[in-house]
Structure formats: C-alpha cells, structure tokens
mmCIF file of C-alpha atoms in Angstrom:
data_model
loop_
_atom_site.group_PDB
_atom_site.id
_atom_site.type_symbol
_atom_site.label_atom_id
_atom_site.label_comp_id
_atom_site.label_asym_id
_atom_site.label_seq_id
_atom_site.Cartn_x
_atom_site.Cartn_y
_atom_site.Cartn_z
ATOM 1 C CA HIS Y 1430 326.003 134.787 177.974
ATOM 2 C CA TYR Y 1431 325.929 136.509 174.920
ATOM 3 C CA ARG Y 1432 329.002 134.611 173.641
ATOM 4 C CA LEU Y 1433 327.522 131.369 174.866
ATOM 5 C CA LEU Y 1434 324.314 131.968 172.986
ATOM 6 C CA GLU Y 1435 326.473 132.645 169.775
ATOM 7 C CA LEU Y 1436 328.748 129.542 170.203
ATOM 8 C CA ASN Y 1437 325.576 127.168 171.325
ATOM 9 C CA GLY Y 1438 323.434 128.858 168.548
ATOM 10 C CA ASP Y 1439 325.789 127.950 165.755
ATOM 11 C CA SER Y 1440 326.592 124.397 166.765
ATOM 12 C CA ASP Y 1441 323.449 123.030 168.448
ATOM 13 C CA ARG Y 1442 319.782 124.637 168.422
ATOM 14 C CA SER Y 1443 318.287 121.515 169.888
ATOM 15 C CA ASP Y 1444 318.646 122.384 173.382
ATOM 16 C CA VAL Y 1445 316.107 125.260 173.176
ATOM 17 C CA ALA Y 1446 315.806 125.818 176.986
ATOM 18 C CA ARG Y 1447 319.379 126.564 177.449
ATOM 19 C CA LEU Y 1448 319.442 128.838 174.505
ATOM 20 C CA ALA Y 1449 316.488 130.568 176.065
ATOM 21 C CA ARG Y 1450 318.287 131.076 179.537
ATOM 22 C CA HIS Y 1451 321.412 132.627 177.751
ATOM 23 C CA ALA Y 1452 319.250 134.712 175.406
ATOM 24 C CA THR Y 1453 317.339 136.273 178.568
ATOM 25 C CA ALA Y 1454 320.341 136.665 180.518
ATOM 26 C CA ALA Y 1455 322.258 138.246 177.744
ATOM 27 C CA GLY Y 1456 320.432 141.557 178.132
ATOM 28 C CA ASP Y 1457 318.468 143.990 175.838
ATOM 29 C CA ARG Y 1458 320.406 143.092 172.667
ATOM 30 C CA THR Y 1459 319.040 139.567 172.479
ATOM 31 C CA ALA Y 1460 315.394 140.421 173.810
ATOM 32 C CA VAL Y 1461 313.389 139.657 170.885
ATOM 33 C CA GLU Y 1462 315.548 136.323 170.196
ATOM 34 C CA ALA Y 1463 314.771 135.477 173.854
ATOM 35 C CA ILE Y 1464 310.939 135.838 173.599
ATOM 36 C CA GLU Y 1465 310.995 133.388 170.693
ATOM 37 C CA LEU Y 1466 313.157 130.876 172.219
ATOM 38 C CA ASN Y 1467 311.363 131.027 175.824
ATOM 39 C CA VAL Y 1468 307.916 130.492 173.954
ATOM 40 C CA LYS Y 1469 309.513 127.444 172.218
ATOM 41 C CA ALA Y 1470 311.034 126.450 175.412
ATOM 42 C CA ALA Y 1471 307.602 126.547 177.015
ATOM 43 C CA HIS Y 1472 305.830 124.366 174.342
ATOM 44 C CA GLN Y 1473 308.834 121.990 174.796
ATOM 45 C CA ALA Y 1474 308.450 121.428 178.484
ATOM 46 C CA LEU Y 1475 304.646 121.046 178.120
ATOM 47 C CA GLN Y 1476 305.277 118.091 175.966
ATOM 48 C CA SER Y 1477 306.992 116.449 179.065
ATOM 49 C CA TYR Y 1478 304.492 117.706 181.563
ATOM 50 C CA SER Y 1479 307.048 120.138 183.036
ATOM 51 C CA PHE Y 1480 304.499 122.697 184.066
ATOM 52 C CA SER Y 1481 306.444 124.658 186.277
ATOM 53 C CA LEU Y 1482 309.304 124.993 184.019
ATOM 54 C CA ALA Y 1483 306.890 125.965 180.923
ATOM 55 C CA GLU Y 1484 305.437 128.750 183.225
ATOM 56 C CA GLU Y 1485 309.092 129.907 184.134
ATOM 57 C CA HIS Y 1486 309.793 130.209 180.487
ATOM 58 C CA VAL Y 1487 306.749 132.233 179.575
ATOM 59 C CA ARG Y 1488 307.366 134.592 182.202
ATOM 60 C CA ALA Y 1489 310.921 134.992 181.101
ATOM 61 C CA ALA Y 1490 309.542 135.811 177.741
ATOM 62 C CA ALA Y 1491 307.335 138.505 179.215
ATOM 63 C CA LEU Y 1492 310.172 140.240 180.839
ATOM 64 C CA CYS Y 1493 312.061 140.245 177.665
ATOM 65 C CA ALA Y 1494 308.936 141.865 175.855
ATOM 66 C CA ARG Y 1495 308.914 144.652 178.680
ATOM 67 C CA ARG Y 1496 312.708 145.076 178.068
ATOM 68 C CA CYS Y 1497 312.406 145.808 174.221
ATOM 69 C CA LYS Y 1498 308.905 147.465 174.543
ATOM 70 C CA ARG Y 1499 307.371 145.106 171.928
ATOM 71 C CA HIS Y 1500 303.841 143.677 172.096
ATOM 72 C CA PHE Y 1501 303.622 139.942 172.280
ATOM 73 C CA ASP Y 1502 300.637 137.899 172.925
ATOM 74 C CA LEU Y 1503 302.127 136.336 176.007
ATOM 75 C CA GLU Y 1504 299.056 136.020 178.182
ATOM 76 C CA ARG Y 1505 297.898 133.554 175.691
ATOM 77 C CA GLU Y 1506 300.906 131.557 176.010
ATOM 78 C CA LEU Y 1507 300.512 131.262 179.511
ATOM 79 C CA MET Y 1508 296.845 130.508 179.217
ATOM 80 C CA CYS Y 1509 298.096 127.480 176.948
ATOM 81 C CA VAL Y 1510 300.380 126.319 180.045
ATOM 82 C CA GLN Y 1511 297.279 126.455 182.211
ATOM 83 C CA LEU Y 1512 295.113 124.797 179.794
ATOM 84 C CA GLU Y 1513 297.561 121.709 179.334
ATOM 85 C CA MET Y 1514 297.882 121.654 183.163
ATOM 86 C CA ALA Y 1515 294.370 121.192 183.759
ATOM 87 C CA HIS Y 1516 293.774 118.876 181.150
ATOM 88 C CA VAL Y 1517 296.715 116.389 182.342
ATOM 89 C CA THR Y 1518 296.180 116.855 185.986
ATOM 90 C CA GLN Y 1519 292.109 117.105 185.717
ATOM 91 C CA THR Y 1520 292.120 120.011 188.268
ATOM 92 C CA GLN Y 1521 290.973 123.425 188.112
ATOM 93 C CA MET Y 1522 289.112 122.634 184.837
ATOM 94 C CA VAL Y 1523 285.985 124.768 185.196
ATOM 95 C CA GLU Y 1524 287.940 127.730 186.371
ATOM 96 C CA THR Y 1525 290.475 127.369 183.625
ATOM 97 C CA ALA Y 1526 287.829 127.017 180.883
ATOM 98 C CA ALA Y 1527 286.227 130.202 182.356
ATOM 99 C CA SER Y 1528 289.521 132.279 182.169
ATOM 100 C CA ALA Y 1529 290.215 131.005 178.636
ATOM 101 C CA TRP Y 1530 287.043 131.910 177.165
ATOM 102 C CA ALA Y 1531 287.954 135.448 177.460
ATOM 103 C CA TYR Y 1532 290.936 134.950 174.844
ATOM 104 C CA THR Y 1533 288.740 133.375 172.092
ATOM 105 C CA LYS Y 1534 286.535 136.170 170.969
ATOM 106 C CA ASP Y 1535 288.627 137.100 168.186
ATOM 107 C CA CYS Y 1536 291.213 134.538 168.170
ATOM 108 C CA GLY Y 1537 292.135 132.873 164.523
ATOM 109 C CA ASP Y 1538 294.621 130.413 166.145
ATOM 110 C CA GLY Y 1539 292.804 127.130 165.632
ATOM 111 C CA MET Y 1540 295.008 125.109 167.767
ATOM 112 C CA PHE Y 1541 294.258 127.659 170.742
ATOM 113 C CA LEU Y 1542 290.625 127.406 170.267
ATOM 114 C CA LEU Y 1543 290.616 123.651 170.168
ATOM 115 C CA LYS Y 1544 292.640 123.710 173.580
ATOM 116 C CA VAL Y 1545 290.000 125.831 175.024
ATOM 117 C CA ALA Y 1546 287.235 123.331 173.690
ATOM 118 C CA ARG Y 1547 289.104 120.367 175.155
ATOM 119 C CA CYS Y 1548 289.050 122.375 178.613
ATOM 120 C CA CYS Y 1549 285.447 123.098 178.162
ATOM 121 C CA TYR Y 1550 284.616 119.443 177.642
ATOM 122 C CA ASP Y 1551 286.923 118.107 180.468
ATOM 123 C CA ALA Y 1552 285.045 120.653 182.741
ATOM 124 C CA ALA Y 1553 281.772 119.331 181.439
ATOM 125 C CA LYS Y 1554 282.242 115.880 182.678
ATOM 126 C CA VAL Y 1555 282.999 116.997 186.197
ATOM 127 C CA THR Y 1556 279.762 119.192 186.380
ATOM 128 C CA SER Y 1557 276.177 118.479 186.054
ATOM 129 C CA GLY Y 1558 272.861 119.890 184.766
ATOM 130 C CA GLU Y 1559 272.950 123.491 183.036
ATOM 131 C CA GLU Y 1560 276.604 124.041 183.896
ATOM 132 C CA SER Y 1561 277.563 120.869 181.982
ATOM 133 C CA SER Y 1562 275.142 121.566 179.267
ATOM 134 C CA HIS Y 1563 276.538 125.114 178.948
ATOM 135 C CA LEU Y 1564 279.963 123.774 178.825
ATOM 136 C CA LYS Y 1565 279.471 121.127 176.247
ATOM 137 C CA ARG Y 1566 277.735 123.895 174.010
ATOM 138 C CA ALA Y 1567 280.856 126.060 174.312
ATOM 139 C CA CYS Y 1568 282.991 123.230 173.293
ATOM 140 C CA ALA Y 1569 280.854 122.777 170.387
ATOM 141 C CA GLN Y 1570 280.709 126.328 169.629
ATOM 142 C CA LEU Y 1571 284.553 126.595 169.272
ATOM 143 C CA ALA Y 1572 284.776 123.523 167.748
ATOM 144 C CA ARG Y 1573 282.563 124.509 164.861
ATOM 145 C CA ARG Y 1574 284.679 127.664 164.325
ATOM 146 C CA VAL Y 1575 287.807 125.456 163.501
ATOM 147 C CA ALA Y 1576 286.028 122.749 161.551
ATOM 148 C CA ASN Y 1577 284.449 125.379 159.460
ATOM 149 C CA ASP Y 1578 287.347 127.649 158.873
ATOM 150 C CA PRO Y 1579 288.641 127.386 155.288
ATOM 151 C CA SER Y 1580 292.272 127.995 156.562
ATOM 152 C CA SER Y 1581 292.148 125.118 158.842
ATOM 153 C CA THR Y 1582 294.429 122.253 157.807
ATOM 154 C CA THR Y 1583 292.873 118.712 157.385
ATOM 155 C CA ALA Y 1584 294.195 117.598 160.779
ATOM 156 C CA LEU Y 1585 292.712 120.754 162.431
ATOM 157 C CA ARG Y 1586 289.513 120.533 160.627
ATOM 158 C CA ALA Y 1587 289.500 116.573 161.944
ATOM 159 C CA GLU Y 1588 290.102 117.646 165.598
ATOM 160 C CA GLY Y 1589 287.314 120.264 164.970
ATOM 161 C CA LEU Y 1590 284.820 117.528 164.182
ATOM 162 C CA GLN Y 1591 286.061 115.530 167.011
ATOM 163 C CA PHE Y 1592 285.211 118.286 169.504
ATOM 164 C CA LEU Y 1593 281.791 118.877 167.573
ATOM 165 C CA GLY Y 1594 281.030 115.209 168.221
ATOM 166 C CA LEU Y 1595 282.123 115.405 171.856
ATOM 167 C CA GLY Y 1596 280.201 118.532 172.458
ATOM 168 C CA TYR Y 1597 277.019 116.880 171.084
ATOM 169 C CA SER Y 1598 278.034 113.684 173.209
ATOM 170 C CA ARG Y 1599 275.038 110.987 173.501
ATOM 171 C CA SER Y 1600 273.303 112.457 170.621
ATOM 172 C CA PRO Y 1601 273.091 110.915 166.978
ATOM 173 C CA ASP Y 1602 274.911 113.893 165.665
ATOM 174 C CA ALA Y 1603 277.962 113.014 167.769
ATOM 175 C CA VAL Y 1604 278.683 109.613 166.166
ATOM 176 C CA ARG Y 1605 278.240 111.341 162.812
ATOM 177 C CA TYR Y 1606 280.650 114.093 163.478
ATOM 178 C CA LEU Y 1607 283.039 111.575 164.819
ATOM 179 C CA ARG Y 1608 283.075 109.340 161.830
ATOM 180 C CA ASN Y 1609 283.443 112.346 159.510
ATOM 181 C CA ALA Y 1610 286.408 113.318 161.737
ATOM 182 C CA VAL Y 1611 287.905 109.407 161.142
ATOM 183 C CA ASP Y 1612 287.136 109.437 157.472
ATOM 184 C CA SER Y 1613 288.780 112.766 156.806
ATOM 185 C CA LEU Y 1614 292.108 111.244 158.089
ATOM 186 C CA ALA Y 1615 291.641 107.928 156.248
ATOM 187 C CA GLU Y 1616 295.269 108.188 154.812
ATOM 188 C CA PRO Y 1617 297.373 109.913 157.254
ATOM 189 C CA MET Y 1618 300.301 111.525 156.086
ATOM 190 C CA ASN Y 1619 302.624 111.693 158.892
ATOM 191 C CA ASP Y 1620 303.418 110.581 162.525
ATOM 192 C CA ASN Y 1621 301.220 113.541 163.875
ATOM 193 C CA GLU Y 1622 298.343 112.873 161.770
ATOM 194 C CA ARG Y 1623 298.407 108.948 162.680
ATOM 195 C CA ASN Y 1624 298.401 109.847 166.215
ATOM 196 C CA LEU Y 1625 295.542 112.120 165.827
ATOM 197 C CA LEU Y 1626 293.813 109.149 164.081
ATOM 198 C CA ALA Y 1627 294.435 107.041 167.054
ATOM 199 C CA ARG Y 1628 292.740 109.672 169.127
ATOM 200 C CA LEU Y 1629 289.696 109.983 166.856
ATOM 201 C CA LEU Y 1630 289.182 106.257 166.580
ATOM 202 C CA CYS Y 1631 289.223 106.273 170.450
ATOM 203 C CA SER Y 1632 286.609 109.122 170.474
ATOM 204 C CA LEU Y 1633 284.303 107.384 168.139
ATOM 205 C CA ALA Y 1634 284.680 104.024 170.027
ATOM 206 C CA ASP Y 1635 283.835 105.902 173.401
ATOM 207 C CA GLU Y 1636 280.657 107.375 171.990
ATOM 208 C CA LEU Y 1637 279.422 104.106 170.509
ATOM 209 C CA VAL Y 1638 279.833 102.548 173.975
ATOM 210 C CA ARG Y 1639 278.375 105.679 175.579
ATOM 211 C CA GLN Y 1640 275.081 105.309 173.528
ATOM 212 C CA ASP Y 1641 274.988 101.457 173.774
ATOM 213 C CA GLY Y 1642 275.517 101.485 169.839
ATOM 214 C CA ASP Y 1643 277.679 98.782 167.981
ATOM 215 C CA LEU Y 1644 280.029 97.308 170.684
ATOM 216 C CA HIS Y 1645 281.715 95.173 168.214
ATOM 217 C CA ALA Y 1646 282.414 97.888 166.024
ATOM 218 C CA ALA Y 1647 283.571 100.005 169.081
ATOM 219 C CA ARG Y 1648 285.945 96.857 169.860
ATOM 220 C CA GLU Y 1649 287.445 97.122 166.449
ATOM 221 C CA HIS Y 1650 288.028 100.871 166.478
ATOM 222 C CA TYR Y 1651 289.930 100.552 169.908
ATOM 223 C CA ARG Y 1652 292.050 97.569 168.687
ATOM 224 C CA ARG Y 1653 292.971 99.915 165.520
ATOM 225 C CA SER Y 1654 293.729 102.631 167.850
ATOM 226 C CA LEU Y 1655 295.968 100.691 170.093
ATOM 227 C CA GLU Y 1656 297.832 99.148 167.100
ATOM 228 C CA ILE Y 1657 298.820 102.741 165.766
ATOM 229 C CA ARG Y 1658 299.764 103.712 169.254
ATOM 230 C CA LEU Y 1659 302.080 100.823 169.773
ATOM 231 C CA ALA Y 1660 303.478 101.423 166.478
ATOM 232 C CA ALA Y 1661 304.422 105.099 167.083
ATOM 233 C CA GLU Y 1662 307.893 106.158 167.380
ATOM 234 C CA ALA Y 1663 307.127 107.971 170.651
ATOM 235 C CA ARG Y 1664 305.412 106.007 173.191
ATOM 236 C CA ASP Y 1665 302.182 107.796 174.583
ATOM 237 C CA ASP Y 1666 301.269 106.186 177.891
ATOM 238 C CA SER Y 1667 298.252 108.095 178.739
ATOM 239 C CA GLY Y 1668 296.856 107.330 175.208
ATOM 240 C CA ILE Y 1669 297.565 103.724 175.540
ATOM 241 C CA ALA Y 1670 295.898 103.563 179.106
ATOM 242 C CA ARG Y 1671 292.888 105.202 177.350
ATOM 243 C CA VAL Y 1672 292.651 102.338 174.713
ATOM 244 C CA TYR Y 1673 292.939 99.628 177.426
ATOM 245 C CA GLY Y 1674 290.141 101.070 179.259
ATOM 246 C CA GLY Y 1675 287.724 101.364 176.235
ATOM 247 C CA LEU Y 1676 288.646 97.748 175.352
ATOM 248 C CA GLY Y 1677 287.709 96.891 178.879
ATOM 249 C CA ARG Y 1678 284.526 98.686 178.748
ATOM 250 C CA SER Y 1679 283.470 97.417 175.572
ATOM 251 C CA GLU Y 1680 284.232 93.728 176.691
ATOM 252 C CA TYR Y 1681 282.373 94.432 179.778
ATOM 253 C CA PHE Y 1682 279.124 95.280 177.899
ATOM 254 C CA LEU Y 1683 279.555 92.432 175.613
ATOM 255 C CA LYS Y 1684 279.639 90.323 178.977
ATOM 256 C CA HIS Y 1685 283.166 89.119 178.629
ATOM 257 C CA PHE Y 1686 283.915 90.024 182.258
ATOM 258 C CA ALA Y 1687 287.226 88.090 182.444
ATOM 259 C CA VAL Y 1688 288.617 89.658 179.326
ATOM 260 C CA ALA Y 1689 287.184 93.052 180.444
ATOM 261 C CA SER Y 1690 288.986 92.632 183.835
ATOM 262 C CA ALA Y 1691 292.358 91.954 182.051
ATOM 263 C CA TRP Y 1692 292.179 94.962 180.074
ATOM 264 C CA PHE Y 1693 291.035 97.372 183.236
ATOM 265 C CA ALA Y 1694 294.058 95.638 184.930
ATOM 266 C CA LYS Y 1695 296.738 96.813 182.252
ATOM 267 C CA ASP Y 1696 295.124 100.389 182.141
ATOM 268 C CA LEU Y 1697 295.319 100.466 186.207
ATOM 269 C CA GLU Y 1698 299.009 99.578 185.896
ATOM 270 C CA LEU Y 1699 299.704 102.574 183.436
ATOM 271 C CA ALA Y 1700 297.363 105.040 185.273
ATOM 272 C CA THR Y 1701 299.246 104.230 188.672
ATOM 273 C CA SER Y 1702 302.712 104.722 186.676
ATOM 274 C CA LEU Y 1703 301.300 108.076 185.463
ATOM 275 C CA GLY Y 1704 299.984 109.240 188.846
ATOM 276 C CA ASP Y 1705 296.378 109.592 187.330
ATOM 277 C CA GLN Y 1706 294.629 109.158 190.759
ATOM 278 C CA ARG Y 1707 291.018 109.912 189.283
ATOM 279 C CA SER Y 1708 291.502 107.123 186.366
ATOM 280 C CA ALA Y 1709 292.954 104.579 189.143
ATOM 281 C CA ALA Y 1710 289.832 105.057 191.474
ATOM 282 C CA GLN Y 1711 287.582 104.494 188.472
ATOM 283 C CA LEU Y 1712 289.251 101.358 187.247
ATOM 284 C CA HIS Y 1713 289.192 100.074 190.714
ATOM 285 C CA THR Y 1714 285.362 100.561 190.641
ATOM 286 C CA TRP Y 1715 285.368 98.535 187.120
ATOM 287 C CA LEU Y 1716 287.554 95.889 188.404
ATOM 288 C CA GLY Y 1717 285.020 95.368 191.288
ATOM 289 C CA CYS Y 1718 281.953 95.063 189.074
ATOM 290 C CA CYS Y 1719 283.832 92.382 186.704
ATOM 291 C CA SER Y 1720 284.574 90.558 190.182
ATOM 292 C CA ILE Y 1721 280.879 90.705 191.045
ATOM 293 C CA HIS Y 1722 279.815 89.312 187.528
ATOM 294 C CA GLN Y 1723 282.469 86.488 188.104
ATOM 295 C CA GLY Y 1724 281.068 85.686 191.686
ATOM 296 C CA GLN Y 1725 284.089 86.909 193.540
ATOM 297 C CA CYS Y 1726 282.428 89.497 195.647
ATOM 298 C CA ARG Y 1727 285.197 89.379 198.290
ATOM 299 C CA ALA Y 1728 287.415 90.522 195.834
ATOM 300 C CA ALA Y 1729 285.118 92.865 194.516
ATOM 301 C CA CYS Y 1730 284.753 94.621 198.035
ATOM 302 C CA GLN Y 1731 288.407 95.023 198.433
ATOM 303 C CA SER Y 1732 288.473 96.717 194.864
ATOM 304 C CA PHE Y 1733 285.534 99.128 195.865
ATOM 305 C CA LEU Y 1734 287.132 99.965 199.025
ATOM 306 C CA ARG Y 1735 290.389 100.956 197.254
ATOM 307 C CA SER Y 1736 288.498 103.133 194.927
ATOM 308 C CA ILE Y 1737 286.623 104.970 197.534
ATOM 309 C CA GLU Y 1738 289.982 105.844 199.053
ATOM 310 C CA LEU Y 1739 291.284 107.013 195.693
ATOM 311 C CA CYS Y 1740 288.047 109.127 194.732
ATOM 312 C CA ARG Y 1741 288.210 112.993 194.575
ATOM 313 C CA PHE Y 1742 284.669 113.428 193.172
ATOM 314 C CA ASP Y 1743 281.507 112.722 194.702
ATOM 315 C CA GLY Y 1744 280.055 111.143 191.757
ATOM 316 C CA ASP Y 1745 283.300 108.318 191.471
ATOM 317 C CA ARG Y 1746 282.810 107.917 195.159
ATOM 318 C CA SER Y 1747 278.825 107.123 195.065
ATOM 319 C CA HIS Y 1748 279.408 104.879 191.964
ATOM 320 C CA ALA Y 1749 282.030 102.877 194.329
ATOM 321 C CA SER Y 1750 279.907 103.006 197.447
ATOM 322 C CA ILE Y 1751 277.035 101.288 195.475
ATOM 323 C CA GLY Y 1752 279.161 98.540 194.029
ATOM 324 C CA LEU Y 1753 280.399 98.070 197.579
ATOM 325 C CA ALA Y 1754 276.964 97.787 198.926
ATOM 326 C CA VAL Y 1755 275.874 95.238 196.347
ATOM 327 C CA ALA Y 1756 279.194 93.067 196.696
ATOM 328 C CA ALA Y 1757 278.826 93.391 200.474
ATOM 329 C CA HIS Y 1758 275.128 91.974 200.178
ATOM 330 C CA ARG Y 1759 275.869 89.151 198.231
ATOM 331 C CA GLU Y 1760 278.773 88.304 200.611
ATOM 332 C CA ARG Y 1761 276.286 88.865 203.601
ATOM 333 C CA ASP Y 1762 278.983 91.089 205.093
ATOM 334 C CA TRP Y 1763 276.490 93.482 206.915
ATOM 335 C CA GLY Y 1764 279.007 95.531 208.772
ATOM 336 C CA MET Y 1765 280.564 96.230 204.954
ATOM 337 C CA PHE Y 1766 276.943 96.812 203.727
ATOM 338 C CA ASP Y 1767 275.956 99.296 206.343
ATOM 339 C CA LYS Y 1768 279.379 101.118 205.734
#
C-alpha cells in the first residue's frame, strides 16, 4: 500500500478516494497524509451524494488520528456529512440542527456556520409555532456572524446575507437582505460565484412570491437563475428543479395556469428522477390546483390522490386533502369528497 501510494501519488492525484485507502492501509508512517486524503475524499463523496462513503472516509481519518496521536477536528467533519445528508434527503433536520449547534460557539469557519444555518432553516420549514421561530432566529444569528465577519470572502458574505434573508422570511427585511446578497455578486468572477448568484436569485424570487410581492420581477429572477444554471458546465438538476417550481408558482399566482402546469410537470420529472419524494408530493398538489382552475376536476382528483400517497408530512397531506375535497365537490363525486 505504501508503494502504491507513492506510485499513484506521483502520477495521478485526482483519485483521492483510492489514495486515501492506500494511505490508511499503509500504516503509521502515512497516518497524517491519510487524514488529509480521507477528509478530501469525504467532501468529494458529498458532492455526488454518496453519504455512506463520506462517513466511511471520516471514520478512517479518525482512526489515523488515533494512530499518530494528533488532534484533528474530525467530529466537525462528520457533522458536515450529517448536515449535507439532512439537507439533501430532507430527513432528521431538527435533530441534526440541534446536534450541529454545539459546534458553532467558538467556530470561525464561515462555510460550516452556513451549513448549520441552512439546516436550521430547513428544520424551521417542517416545524411550527415557537419551535419554528426559534430555528429561524438561529439561522439568522449564524448568518449574521458570517456576513459581518471582515475575513469573509465576497461569496461567503453573500451567502451570509442570503441566510439572513431566509431567517427573516416573510418580513420586509428578508427582501432587503436578499437584494443586497444579489447586488454583492453583480459581477461573478468564476463558476462558483455564478452558481451562487443563481441560488441567490432563486431565493429572492421565492421571497417575493411568498410575500405577494412583484410577481413579474420574481419571474425574471427565476428566468435569469435558470439561464445561469443551464449554461453551467456541471449540471445541477436539483437547482434546476427548484427554478422550474419557482417559475410554476409565479405563473400560477399570475393566473397563467396552463403555463404554470407545464413548469410544474418539468419540476416533477426532475424530482422523480432525483428521488425527491416530498417535492414530488407537493408538485402533484400544485398540478391538481392548476387542473381545478382549468376546469379539469377529474384530473385534479388524480393529482391530489397521488400527492396524498407520497406525503410524509401532515402539513403537505392536509393541503392535498383540501384540494381533493374541492375537486371532488366540483365533480360531484361525493364518495371522493367524503374520503
């Protein structure tokens, strides 16, 4: 393993996972290198949503740290894996946010703080009352630390402003913070900043729709975000799906129901291919609403029934059930209405 590490290391450093395995197996003399390689491999695995592989690399790094009796902040690396997993799978968000909070007190790593802020925001969306308000305040608190940190890069500061806006969602401050975030990246310098700008535009548009703001402006922000995402070298299907859904909602509230339905259908196709069950359930509800407005109540009933089958959260299920009741009533399907 030591010889293979030397040979591969000299010729190709791109296969980080393979190098990490050789360095881990080579013994004590490569333990420090193994720690660094395993941490890099874990982050690489996260980018392809290979969560079990990422955890495996973090645990291998922890084993190597014990071997060489050196202190590394590996618990936080493992926490990063759990934060990404909670965000992408939309599961264990409240529990993960609570666990991650303990690592934020003396942390100066802006990227980590924003991951925790994002998890708090995700958790706030699936809770209610004081618990949801507390999680939004936690999101804003962490985001403010990053946005106000003089050492933060332009991109980090923009993301901090984004999560400040999300933490104050449905208030006038939210739109102001999100506009400032977009303005701060008016001239993105590289692909990472362009991708971030696409996310910021989407967040600003989402907030305008949430607050019954300027829907035409929201639609233009979504379109600009979509242009950036489709032109990107690395295709981000989850990001593209989010924009499709946003365009659908903006057209829906502009009462362009056929156009909205087309965008929701494109979003549903991507959500299904990504295995995003919650988004798929919500999109069937939106499609059902579009069908009602187009006088297609039988089709609406089928959309709402499919949504109820997929729903994992009571709030999503209640929305679909109300829609089903309305569609069944208009269709005079009293058995369906009772259901």
